[in-house]
Coordinates of C-alpha atoms in Angstrom, one line a residue:
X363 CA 133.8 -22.1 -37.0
X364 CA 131.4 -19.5 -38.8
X365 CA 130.2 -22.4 -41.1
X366 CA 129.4 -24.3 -38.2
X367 CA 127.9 -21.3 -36.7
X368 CA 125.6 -20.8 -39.9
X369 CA 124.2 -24.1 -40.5
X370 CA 123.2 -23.9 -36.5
X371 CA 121.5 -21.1 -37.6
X372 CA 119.6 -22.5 -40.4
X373 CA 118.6 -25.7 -38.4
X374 CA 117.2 -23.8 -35.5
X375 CA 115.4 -21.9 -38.0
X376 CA 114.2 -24.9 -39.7
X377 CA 112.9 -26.4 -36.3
X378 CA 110.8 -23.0 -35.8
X379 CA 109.6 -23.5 -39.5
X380 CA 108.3 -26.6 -38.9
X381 CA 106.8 -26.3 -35.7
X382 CA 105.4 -22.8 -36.7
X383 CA 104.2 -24.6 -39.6
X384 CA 102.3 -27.5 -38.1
X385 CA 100.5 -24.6 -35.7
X386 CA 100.1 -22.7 -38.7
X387 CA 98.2 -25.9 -40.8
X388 CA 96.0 -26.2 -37.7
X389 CA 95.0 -22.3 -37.5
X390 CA 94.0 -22.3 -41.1
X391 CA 91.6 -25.6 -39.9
X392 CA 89.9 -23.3 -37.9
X393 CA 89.7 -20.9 -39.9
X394 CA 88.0 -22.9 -42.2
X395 CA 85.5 -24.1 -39.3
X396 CA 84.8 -20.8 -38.8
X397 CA 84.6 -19.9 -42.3
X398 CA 82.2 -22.5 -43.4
X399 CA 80.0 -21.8 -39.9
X400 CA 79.8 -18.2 -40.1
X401 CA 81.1 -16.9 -43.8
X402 CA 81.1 -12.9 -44.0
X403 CA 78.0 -13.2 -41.9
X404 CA 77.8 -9.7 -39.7
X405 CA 77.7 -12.5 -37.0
X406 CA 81.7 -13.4 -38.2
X407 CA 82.6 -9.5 -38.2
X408 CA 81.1 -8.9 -34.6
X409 CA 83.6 -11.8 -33.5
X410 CA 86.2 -10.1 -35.5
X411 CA 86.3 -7.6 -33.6
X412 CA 85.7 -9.2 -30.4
X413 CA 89.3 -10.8 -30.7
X414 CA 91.0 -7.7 -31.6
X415 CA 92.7 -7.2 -28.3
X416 CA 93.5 -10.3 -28.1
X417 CA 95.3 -10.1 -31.1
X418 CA 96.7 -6.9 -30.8
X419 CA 98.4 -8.2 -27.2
X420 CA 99.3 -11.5 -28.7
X421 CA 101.3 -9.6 -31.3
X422 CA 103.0 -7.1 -28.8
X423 CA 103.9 -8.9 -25.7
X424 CA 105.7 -11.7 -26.7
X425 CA 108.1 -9.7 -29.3
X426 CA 108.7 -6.8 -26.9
X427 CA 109.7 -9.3 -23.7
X428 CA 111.7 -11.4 -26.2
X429 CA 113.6 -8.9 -27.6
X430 CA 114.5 -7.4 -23.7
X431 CA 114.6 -10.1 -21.9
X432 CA 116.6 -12.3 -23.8
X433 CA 120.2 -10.0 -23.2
X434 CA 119.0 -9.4 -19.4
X435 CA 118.1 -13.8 -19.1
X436 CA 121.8 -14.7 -20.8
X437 CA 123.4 -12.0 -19.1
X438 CA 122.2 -13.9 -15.6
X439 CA 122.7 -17.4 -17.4
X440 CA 126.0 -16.8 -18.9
X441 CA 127.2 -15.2 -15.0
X442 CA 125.9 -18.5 -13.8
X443 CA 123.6 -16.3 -11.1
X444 CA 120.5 -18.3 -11.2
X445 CA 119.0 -16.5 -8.2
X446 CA 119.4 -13.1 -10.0
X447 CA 118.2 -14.9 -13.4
X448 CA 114.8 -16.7 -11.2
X449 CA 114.1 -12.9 -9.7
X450 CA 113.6 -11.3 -12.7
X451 CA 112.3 -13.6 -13.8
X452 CA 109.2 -13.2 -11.2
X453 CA 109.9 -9.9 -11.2
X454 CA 108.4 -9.6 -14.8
X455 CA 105.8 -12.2 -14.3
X456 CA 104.8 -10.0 -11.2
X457 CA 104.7 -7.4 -13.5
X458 CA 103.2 -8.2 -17.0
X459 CA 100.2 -10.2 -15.0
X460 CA 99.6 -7.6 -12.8
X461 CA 99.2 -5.5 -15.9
X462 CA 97.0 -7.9 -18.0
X463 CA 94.8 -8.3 -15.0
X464 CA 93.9 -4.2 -14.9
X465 CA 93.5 -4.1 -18.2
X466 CA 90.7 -7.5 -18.3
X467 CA 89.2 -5.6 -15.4
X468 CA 89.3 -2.1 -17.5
X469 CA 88.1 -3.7 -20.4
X470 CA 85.1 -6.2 -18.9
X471 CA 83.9 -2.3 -17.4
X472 CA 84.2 -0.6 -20.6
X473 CA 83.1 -3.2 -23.8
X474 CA 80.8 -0.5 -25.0
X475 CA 83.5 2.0 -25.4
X476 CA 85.9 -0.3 -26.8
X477 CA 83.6 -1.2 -29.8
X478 CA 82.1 2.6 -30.3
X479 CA 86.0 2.9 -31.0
X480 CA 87.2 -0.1 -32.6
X481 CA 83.8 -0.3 -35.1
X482 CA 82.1 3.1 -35.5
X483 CA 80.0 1.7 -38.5
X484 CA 78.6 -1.2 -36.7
X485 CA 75.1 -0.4 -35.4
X486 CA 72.0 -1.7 -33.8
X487 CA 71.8 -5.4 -33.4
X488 CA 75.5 -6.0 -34.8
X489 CA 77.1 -3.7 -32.0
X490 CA 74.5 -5.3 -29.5
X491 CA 76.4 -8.6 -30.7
X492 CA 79.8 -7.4 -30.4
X493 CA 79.9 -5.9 -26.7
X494 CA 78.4 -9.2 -25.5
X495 CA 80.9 -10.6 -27.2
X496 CA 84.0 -8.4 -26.1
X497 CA 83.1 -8.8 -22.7
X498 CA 83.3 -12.3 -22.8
X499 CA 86.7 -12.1 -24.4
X500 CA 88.5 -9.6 -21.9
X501 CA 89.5 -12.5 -19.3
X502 CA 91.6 -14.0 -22.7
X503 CA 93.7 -10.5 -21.9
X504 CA 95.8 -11.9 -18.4
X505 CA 95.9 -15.1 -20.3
X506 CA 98.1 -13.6 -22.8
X507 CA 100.0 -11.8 -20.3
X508 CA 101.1 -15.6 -18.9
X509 CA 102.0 -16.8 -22.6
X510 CA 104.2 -13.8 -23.1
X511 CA 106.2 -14.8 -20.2
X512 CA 106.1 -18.0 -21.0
X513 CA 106.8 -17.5 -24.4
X514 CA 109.8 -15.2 -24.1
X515 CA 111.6 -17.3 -21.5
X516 CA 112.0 -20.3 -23.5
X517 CA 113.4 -18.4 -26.9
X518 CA 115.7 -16.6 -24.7
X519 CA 116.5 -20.0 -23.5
X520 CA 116.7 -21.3 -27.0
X521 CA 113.5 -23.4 -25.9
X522 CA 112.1 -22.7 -29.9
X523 CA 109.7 -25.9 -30.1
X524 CA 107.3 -25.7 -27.5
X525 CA 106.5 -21.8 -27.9
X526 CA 105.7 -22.6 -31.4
X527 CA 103.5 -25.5 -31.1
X528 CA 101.5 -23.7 -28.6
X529 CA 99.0 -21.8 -31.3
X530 CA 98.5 -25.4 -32.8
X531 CA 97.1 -26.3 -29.2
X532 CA 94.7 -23.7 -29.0
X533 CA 93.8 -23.9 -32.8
X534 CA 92.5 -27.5 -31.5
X535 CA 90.7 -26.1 -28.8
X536 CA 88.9 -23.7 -30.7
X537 CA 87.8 -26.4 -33.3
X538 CA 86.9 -28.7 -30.5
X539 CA 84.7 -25.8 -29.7
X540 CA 82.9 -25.5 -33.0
X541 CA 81.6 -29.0 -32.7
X542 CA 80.9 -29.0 -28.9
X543 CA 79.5 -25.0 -27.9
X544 CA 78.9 -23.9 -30.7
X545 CA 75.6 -25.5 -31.6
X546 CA 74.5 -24.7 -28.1
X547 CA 75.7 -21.2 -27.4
X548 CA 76.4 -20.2 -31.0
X549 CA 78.7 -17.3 -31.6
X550 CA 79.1 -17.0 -27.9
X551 CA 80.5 -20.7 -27.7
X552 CA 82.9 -19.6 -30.0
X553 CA 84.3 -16.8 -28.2
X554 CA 84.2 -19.2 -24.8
X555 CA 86.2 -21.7 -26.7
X556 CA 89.1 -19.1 -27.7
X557 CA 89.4 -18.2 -24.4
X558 CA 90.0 -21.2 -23.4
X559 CA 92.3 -21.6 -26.6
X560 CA 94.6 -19.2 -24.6
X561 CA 94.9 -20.9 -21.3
X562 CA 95.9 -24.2 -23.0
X563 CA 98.4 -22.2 -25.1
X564 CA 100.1 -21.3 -21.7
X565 CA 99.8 -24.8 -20.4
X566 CA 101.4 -26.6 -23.3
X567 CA 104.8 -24.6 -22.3
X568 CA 105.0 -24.6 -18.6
X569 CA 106.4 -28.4 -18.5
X570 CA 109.4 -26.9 -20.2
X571 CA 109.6 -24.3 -18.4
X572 CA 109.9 -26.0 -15.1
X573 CA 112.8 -28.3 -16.5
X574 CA 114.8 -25.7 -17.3
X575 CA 115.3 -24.9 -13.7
X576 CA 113.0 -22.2 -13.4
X577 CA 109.8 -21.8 -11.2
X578 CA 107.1 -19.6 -11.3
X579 CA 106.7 -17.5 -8.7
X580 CA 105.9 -13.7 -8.0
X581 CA 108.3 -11.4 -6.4
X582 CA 108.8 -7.7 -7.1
X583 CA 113.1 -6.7 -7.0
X584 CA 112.2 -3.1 -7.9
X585 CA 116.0 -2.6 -6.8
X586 CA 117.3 -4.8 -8.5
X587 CA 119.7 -3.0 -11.5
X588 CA 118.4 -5.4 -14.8
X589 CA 114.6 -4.6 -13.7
X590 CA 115.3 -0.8 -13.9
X591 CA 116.9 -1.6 -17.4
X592 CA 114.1 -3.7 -18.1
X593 CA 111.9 -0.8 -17.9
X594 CA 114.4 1.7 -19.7
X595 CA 114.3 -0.6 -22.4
X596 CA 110.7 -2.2 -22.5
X597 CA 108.5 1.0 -22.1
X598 CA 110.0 2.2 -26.2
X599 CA 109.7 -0.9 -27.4
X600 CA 106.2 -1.7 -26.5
X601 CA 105.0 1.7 -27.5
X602 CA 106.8 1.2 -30.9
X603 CA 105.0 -2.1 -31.4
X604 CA 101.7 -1.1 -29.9
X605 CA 102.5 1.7 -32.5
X606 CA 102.6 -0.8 -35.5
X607 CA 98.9 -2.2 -33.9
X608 CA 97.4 1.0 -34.6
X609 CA 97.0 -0.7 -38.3
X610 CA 94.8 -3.2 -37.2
X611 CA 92.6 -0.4 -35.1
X612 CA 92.1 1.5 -38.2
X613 CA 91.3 -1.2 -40.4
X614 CA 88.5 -2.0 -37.9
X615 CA 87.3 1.0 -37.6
X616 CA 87.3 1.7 -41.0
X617 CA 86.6 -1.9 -42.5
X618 CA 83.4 -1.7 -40.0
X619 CA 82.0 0.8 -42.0
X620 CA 81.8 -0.9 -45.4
X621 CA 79.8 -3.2 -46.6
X622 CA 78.2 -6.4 -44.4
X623 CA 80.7 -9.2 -45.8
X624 CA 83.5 -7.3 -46.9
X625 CA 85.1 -6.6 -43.4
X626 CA 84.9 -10.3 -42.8
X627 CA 86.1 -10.8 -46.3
X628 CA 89.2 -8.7 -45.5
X629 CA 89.6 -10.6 -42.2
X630 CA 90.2 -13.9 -44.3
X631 CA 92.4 -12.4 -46.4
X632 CA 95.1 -11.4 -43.9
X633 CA 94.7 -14.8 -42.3
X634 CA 96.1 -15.8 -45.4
X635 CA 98.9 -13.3 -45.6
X636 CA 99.8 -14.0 -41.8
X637 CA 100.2 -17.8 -42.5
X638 CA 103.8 -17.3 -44.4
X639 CA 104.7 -14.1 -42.4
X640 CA 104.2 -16.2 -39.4
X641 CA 106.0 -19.4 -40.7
X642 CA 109.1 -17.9 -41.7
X643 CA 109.6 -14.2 -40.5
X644 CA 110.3 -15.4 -37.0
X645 CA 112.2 -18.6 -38.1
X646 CA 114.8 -15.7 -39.4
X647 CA 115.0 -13.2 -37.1
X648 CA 114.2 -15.3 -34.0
X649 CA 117.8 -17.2 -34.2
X650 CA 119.1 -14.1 -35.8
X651 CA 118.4 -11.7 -32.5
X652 CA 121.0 -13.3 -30.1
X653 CA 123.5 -13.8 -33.1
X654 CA 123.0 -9.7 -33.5
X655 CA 123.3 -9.2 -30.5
X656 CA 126.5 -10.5 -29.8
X657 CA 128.2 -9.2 -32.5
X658 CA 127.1 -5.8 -31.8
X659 CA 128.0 -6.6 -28.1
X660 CA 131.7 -7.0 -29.5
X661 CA 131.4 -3.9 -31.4
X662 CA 131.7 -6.3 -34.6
X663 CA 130.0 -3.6 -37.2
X664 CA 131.1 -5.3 -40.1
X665 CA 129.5 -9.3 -39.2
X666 CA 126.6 -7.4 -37.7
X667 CA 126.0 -6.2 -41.2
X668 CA 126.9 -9.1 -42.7
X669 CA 124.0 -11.1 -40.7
X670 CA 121.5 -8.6 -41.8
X671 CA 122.1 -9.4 -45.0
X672 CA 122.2 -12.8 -44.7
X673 CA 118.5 -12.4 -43.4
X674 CA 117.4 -9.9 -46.0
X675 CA 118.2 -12.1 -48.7
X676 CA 116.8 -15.5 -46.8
X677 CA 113.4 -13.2 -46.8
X678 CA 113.8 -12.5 -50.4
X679 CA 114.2 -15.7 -51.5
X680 CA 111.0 -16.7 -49.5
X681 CA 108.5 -14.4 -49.9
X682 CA 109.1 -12.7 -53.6
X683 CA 107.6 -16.0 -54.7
X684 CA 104.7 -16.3 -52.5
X685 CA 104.1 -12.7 -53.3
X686 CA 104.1 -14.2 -56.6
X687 CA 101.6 -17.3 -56.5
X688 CA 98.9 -15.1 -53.9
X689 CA 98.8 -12.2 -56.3
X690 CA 98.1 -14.5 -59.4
X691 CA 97.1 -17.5 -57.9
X692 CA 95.0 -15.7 -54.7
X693 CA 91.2 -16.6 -56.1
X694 CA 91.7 -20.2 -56.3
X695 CA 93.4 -20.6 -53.2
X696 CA 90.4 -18.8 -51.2
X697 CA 88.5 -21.0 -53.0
X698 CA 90.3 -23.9 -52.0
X699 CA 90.6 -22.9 -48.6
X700 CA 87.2 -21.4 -47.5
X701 CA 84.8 -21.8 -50.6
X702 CA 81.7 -24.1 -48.8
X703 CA 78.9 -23.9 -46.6
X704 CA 78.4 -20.1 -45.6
X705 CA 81.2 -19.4 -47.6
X706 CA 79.6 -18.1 -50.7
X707 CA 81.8 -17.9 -54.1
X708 CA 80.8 -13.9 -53.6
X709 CA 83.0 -14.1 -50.0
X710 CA 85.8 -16.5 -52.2
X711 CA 85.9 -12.8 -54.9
X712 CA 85.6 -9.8 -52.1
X713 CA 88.6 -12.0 -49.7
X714 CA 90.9 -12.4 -52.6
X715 CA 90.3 -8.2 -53.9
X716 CA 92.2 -7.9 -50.5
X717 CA 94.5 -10.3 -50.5
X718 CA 95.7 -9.5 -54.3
X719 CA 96.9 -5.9 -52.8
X720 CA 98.0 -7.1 -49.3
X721 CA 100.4 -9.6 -51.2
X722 CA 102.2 -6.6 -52.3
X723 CA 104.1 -5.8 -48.9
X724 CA 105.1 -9.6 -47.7
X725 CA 109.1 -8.7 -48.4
X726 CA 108.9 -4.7 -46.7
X727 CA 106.6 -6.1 -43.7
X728 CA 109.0 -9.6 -43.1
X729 CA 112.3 -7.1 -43.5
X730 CA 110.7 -4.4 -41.0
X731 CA 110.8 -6.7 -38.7
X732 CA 114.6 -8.1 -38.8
X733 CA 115.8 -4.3 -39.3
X734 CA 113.9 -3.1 -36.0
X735 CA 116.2 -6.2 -34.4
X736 CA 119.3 -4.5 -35.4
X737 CA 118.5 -1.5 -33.4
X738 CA 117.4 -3.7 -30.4
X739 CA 120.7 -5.1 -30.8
X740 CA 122.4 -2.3 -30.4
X741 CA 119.9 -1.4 -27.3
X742 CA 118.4 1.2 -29.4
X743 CA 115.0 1.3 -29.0
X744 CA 113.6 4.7 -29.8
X745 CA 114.3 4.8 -33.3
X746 CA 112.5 1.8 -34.6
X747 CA 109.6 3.3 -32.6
X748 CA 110.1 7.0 -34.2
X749 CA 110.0 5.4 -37.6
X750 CA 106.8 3.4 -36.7
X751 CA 104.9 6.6 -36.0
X752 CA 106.0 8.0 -39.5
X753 CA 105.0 5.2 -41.5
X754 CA 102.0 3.9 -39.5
X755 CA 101.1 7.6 -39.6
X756 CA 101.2 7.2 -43.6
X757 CA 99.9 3.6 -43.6
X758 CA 96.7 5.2 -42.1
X759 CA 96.6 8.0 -44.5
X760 CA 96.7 5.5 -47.5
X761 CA 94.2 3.8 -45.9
X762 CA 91.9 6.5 -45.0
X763 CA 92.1 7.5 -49.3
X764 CA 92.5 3.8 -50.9
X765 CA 89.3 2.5 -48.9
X766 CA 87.1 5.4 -50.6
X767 CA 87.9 3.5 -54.4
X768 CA 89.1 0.0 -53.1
X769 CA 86.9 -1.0 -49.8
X770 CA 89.2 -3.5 -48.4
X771 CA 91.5 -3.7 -51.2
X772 CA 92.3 0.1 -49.8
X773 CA 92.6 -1.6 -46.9
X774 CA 95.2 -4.0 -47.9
X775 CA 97.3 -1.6 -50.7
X776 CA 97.8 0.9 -47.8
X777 CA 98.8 -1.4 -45.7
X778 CA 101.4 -2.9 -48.2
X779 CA 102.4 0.9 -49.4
X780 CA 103.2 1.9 -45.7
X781 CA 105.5 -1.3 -45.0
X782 CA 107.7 -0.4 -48.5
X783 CA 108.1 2.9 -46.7
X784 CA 109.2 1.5 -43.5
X785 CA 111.5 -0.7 -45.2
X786 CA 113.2 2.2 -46.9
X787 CA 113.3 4.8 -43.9
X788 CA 114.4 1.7 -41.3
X789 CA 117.5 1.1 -43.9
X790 CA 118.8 4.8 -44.1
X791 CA 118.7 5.0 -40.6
X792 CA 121.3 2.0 -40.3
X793 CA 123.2 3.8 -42.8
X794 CA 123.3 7.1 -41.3
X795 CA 124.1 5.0 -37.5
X796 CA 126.3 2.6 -38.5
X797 CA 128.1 4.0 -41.8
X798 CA 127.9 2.6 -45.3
X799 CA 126.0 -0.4 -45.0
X800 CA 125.0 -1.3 -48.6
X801 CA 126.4 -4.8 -49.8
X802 CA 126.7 -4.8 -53.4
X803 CA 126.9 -8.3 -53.3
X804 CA 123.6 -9.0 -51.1
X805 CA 121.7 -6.7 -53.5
X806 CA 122.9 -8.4 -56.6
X807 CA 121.9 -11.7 -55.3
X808 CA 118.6 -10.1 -54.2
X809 CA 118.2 -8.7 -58.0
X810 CA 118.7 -12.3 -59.1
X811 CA 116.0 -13.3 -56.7
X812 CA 113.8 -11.2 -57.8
X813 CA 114.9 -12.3 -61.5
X814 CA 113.8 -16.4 -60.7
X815 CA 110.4 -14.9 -59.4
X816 CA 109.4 -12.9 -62.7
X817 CA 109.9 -15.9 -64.8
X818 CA 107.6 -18.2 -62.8
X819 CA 105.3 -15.2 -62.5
X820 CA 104.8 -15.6 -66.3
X821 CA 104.2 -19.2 -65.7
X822 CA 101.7 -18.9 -62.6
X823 CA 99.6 -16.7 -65.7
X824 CA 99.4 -19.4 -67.8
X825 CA 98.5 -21.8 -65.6
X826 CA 95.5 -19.3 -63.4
X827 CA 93.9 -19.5 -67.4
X828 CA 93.7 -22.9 -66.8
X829 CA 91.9 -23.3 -63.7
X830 CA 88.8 -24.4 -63.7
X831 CA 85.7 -23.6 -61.1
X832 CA 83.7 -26.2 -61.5
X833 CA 86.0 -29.1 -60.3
X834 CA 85.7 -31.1 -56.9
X835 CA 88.1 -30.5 -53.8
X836 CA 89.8 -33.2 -54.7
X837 CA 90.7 -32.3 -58.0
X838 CA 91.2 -28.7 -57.3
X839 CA 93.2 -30.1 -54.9
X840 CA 95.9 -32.1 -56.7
X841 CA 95.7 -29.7 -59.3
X842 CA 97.2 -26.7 -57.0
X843 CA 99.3 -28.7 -55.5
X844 CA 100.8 -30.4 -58.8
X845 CA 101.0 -26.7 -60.4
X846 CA 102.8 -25.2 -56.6
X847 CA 105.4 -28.4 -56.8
X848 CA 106.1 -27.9 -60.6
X849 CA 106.8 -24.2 -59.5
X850 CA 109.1 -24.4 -56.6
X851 CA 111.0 -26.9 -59.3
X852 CA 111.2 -24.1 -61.9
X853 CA 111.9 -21.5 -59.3
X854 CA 114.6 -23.6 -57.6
X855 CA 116.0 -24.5 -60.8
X856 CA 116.3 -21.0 -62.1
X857 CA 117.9 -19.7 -58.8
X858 CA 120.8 -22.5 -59.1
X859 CA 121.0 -21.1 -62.8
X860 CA 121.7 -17.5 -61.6
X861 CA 124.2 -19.2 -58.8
X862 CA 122.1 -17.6 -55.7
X863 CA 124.1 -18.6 -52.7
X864 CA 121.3 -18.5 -50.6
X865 CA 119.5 -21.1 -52.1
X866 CA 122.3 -23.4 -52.6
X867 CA 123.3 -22.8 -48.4
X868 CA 119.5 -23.8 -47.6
X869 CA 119.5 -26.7 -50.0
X870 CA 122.7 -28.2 -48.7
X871 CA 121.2 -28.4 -45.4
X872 CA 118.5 -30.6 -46.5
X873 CA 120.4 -32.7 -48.4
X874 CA 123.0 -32.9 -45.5
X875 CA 126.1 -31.7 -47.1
X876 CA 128.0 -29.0 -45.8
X877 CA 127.4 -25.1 -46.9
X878 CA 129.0 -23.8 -49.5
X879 CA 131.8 -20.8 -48.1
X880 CA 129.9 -17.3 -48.8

């Protein structure tokens, strides 16, 4: 039964993997649309910022309606009450669009403002630029509002495909846009297009929705018990994520005043971090979440722990080695990835200074996120956000000192030094709530881990002296992907050496043979 239970796990996180993937592929397509259009042009910066919100509430508002309304929607489901499950659900739609709506209003009235805070260093013609192009983007705002609903719904309802092939949608769209606004309206057809990104995103999920017996409507049930919980619980969370955004507002404002280029160049950079932290982080903790939940519903400390590890040590084995490859390996993948047109081979060095140090927190950042799910599982909400405002409160005060001697390389090291102290504070407070919670066991295992990714960080040396700059795509191409295959072998390889059961449970799967008893 718990091996059954297990390999469910790992195939639903394998159908988020590949779907978030295939989104993923299509965002870095853009990317690299945009890239070769713009570069680290102060053109590309003023749209930077532009998208900010946007990105700050496409980070927030999903997470913090998935992680309370997924309880409150199977509490309802599980009962069999569908009219109590379809009023809350309108209940919250009601809600969250009547809120996204004040705030497009708010922030169509109030671009200036937002840009005198969000990029202090930006000045003349390039803050002209930027509140033209802020204003356009505020109506993207209620848009997100709709995919949050959307969004949370279905992963409550185990729905885990659509949700993730909805930024693949509006990756297309913006592309679409390069080709078709663009040379009209220039940067302002660009910021039209990812507006419109957003209301396909929405789109693409609403046939699901409906067949899963749900219907959009708008009601407010301010009576109604699980709405007052839903506020108990979703005001702390929100703030505690919104918390965690306040990153991204001081990078802006501080990344604004360096150098033209290097902003940008910083920009790119995390869009390369974000592409594994996105592919795999949520196809952990998403399938994770109900499975903590229930087990800290039955009071069952000891399997609640037990899956916490089991997701520590599935990060670990994922994103120690692409920690690995990006801080050895980071200038030719830029290159690989952005290097043409606009993009100048200056833009390929200042984006991978950034990257090289953001590399640094992929494990901290990914386990932040399964650790703050434990709390939620045990409907405690306010200390994940207390711990927020202590290390986002240091994250900004390494940033504030590293950007002085790194420019965006500050940027990025405080970023990766705050998320190693989040990780440390998030795990003593487990301890000191739920008792001794260190597996000797998970930590050798991680140790082993770590192990397999030293030795093909000595290999990823010796091959970075081999690369050459002068090549084609093409070769360029095969090469990385030769040296990136011959890697994984090695790393694989080593990891069935030191017996990592982790790694054996996850290559079962795809061979279709039955785990291995942990």
């Amino acid at each position: 039964m718990v091996e059954d239970h297990k390999r469910t796990l790992i195939k639903s996180g394998m159908i988020i993997v590949v779907a978030t993937f295939i989104g993923r592929l299509f965002g870095f397509v853009r990317e690299i649309f945009i890239s070769a259009q713009y570069g680290t042009s102060a053109q590309a910066e003023a749209y930077f910022i532009a998208i900010t919100i946007p990105t700050i509430l496409i980070a927030v508002l999903p997470g913090a309606l998935n992680s309370v309304c997924t309880p409150l929607f199977a509490e309802y489901k599980a009962k069999g009450d569908i009219k109590g499950l379809q009023g809350l659900f309108n209940t919250v739609t009601s809600l969250v669009l009547l809120g996204s709506l004040v705030l497009s209003i708010l922030g169509g009235f109030f671009s200036a403002e937002i840009v005198s805070v969000l990029a202090p260093g930006f000045t003349g013609e390039v803050r002209e630029l930027t509140i033209e192009l802020v204003t356009l983007m505020v109506p993207a705002i209620t848009l997100i509002g709709l995919i949050s609903i959307f969004w949370s719904y279905l992963n409550a309802q185990q729905h885990f495909l659509m949700p993730s092939l909805g930024p693949l949608v509006a990756s297309v769209i913006v592309i679409v846009s390069i080709f078709t606004l663009v040379p009209v309206y220039g940067i302002h057809g660009l910021t039209v297009g990812t507006v419109i990104s957003f209301l396909f995103q929405g789109l693409v999920m609403y046939p699901t929705l409906r067949k899963s017996g749900i219907k959009f409507g708008l009601a407010l049930q301010f009576k109604n018990p699980a709405v007052k919980r839903f506020f108990i619980l979703m005001i702390p969370i929100v703030l505690g994520m919104s918390i965690n955004q306040l990153n991204v507002i001081v990078d802006r404002m501080l990344g604004s005043g360096l150098e033209e280029g290097k902003f940008a160049a910083y920009i790119y950079a995390t869009r390369i971090y974000q592409l594994p932290i996105g592919i795999f982080v949520g196809a952990i903790t998403l399938p994770l979440f109900p499975v903590l939940s229930k087990y800290a519903s039955e009071q069952n400390i000891d399997q609640l722990i037990a899956t916490m590890w089991n997701g520590l040590k599935m990060l670990a084995f994922i994103m120690l080695p692409v920690t690995a490859i990006l801080m050895i390996l980071g200038e030719p993948i830029v290159r690989l990835l952005f290097e043409r047109e606009e993009f100048t081979r200056e833009s390929t060095i200042e984006t991978n200074w950034a990257l090289m140090f953001l590399a640094l927190g992929f494990f901290p950042y990914a386990a932040r996120d399964l650790l703050a799910r434990v709390f939620y599982s045990l409907q405690d909400t306010r200390t994940p956000v207390i711990i927020n405002t202590i290390t986002i409160t240091l994250n900004v005060i390494f940033s504030i000192i590293l950007v002085r001697y790194l420019d965006q390389g500050g940027l990025g090291l405080g970023m990766a030094l705050g998320g190693f102290a989040n990780f440390m504070i998030m795990l003593w407070a487990i301890r000191r709530k739920l008792g001794l919670v260190v597996d000797r066991q998970s930590l050798v295992e991680i140790g082993k881990i770590m192990v397999a990714t030293i030795s093909i960080l000595i290999l990823l040396i010796g091959f970075k002296a081999n690369v050459s700059y002068n090549e084609t795509f093409i070769i360029e191409l095969i090469y990385m992907v030769t040296m990136m295959m011959i890697i994984g072998v090695i790393y694989i390889f080593m990891l069935h050496l030191l017996k990592v059961e982790t790694a054996k449970a996850l290559l079962n799967l795809l061979f279709l043979k039955k785990s291995t008893k942990s």
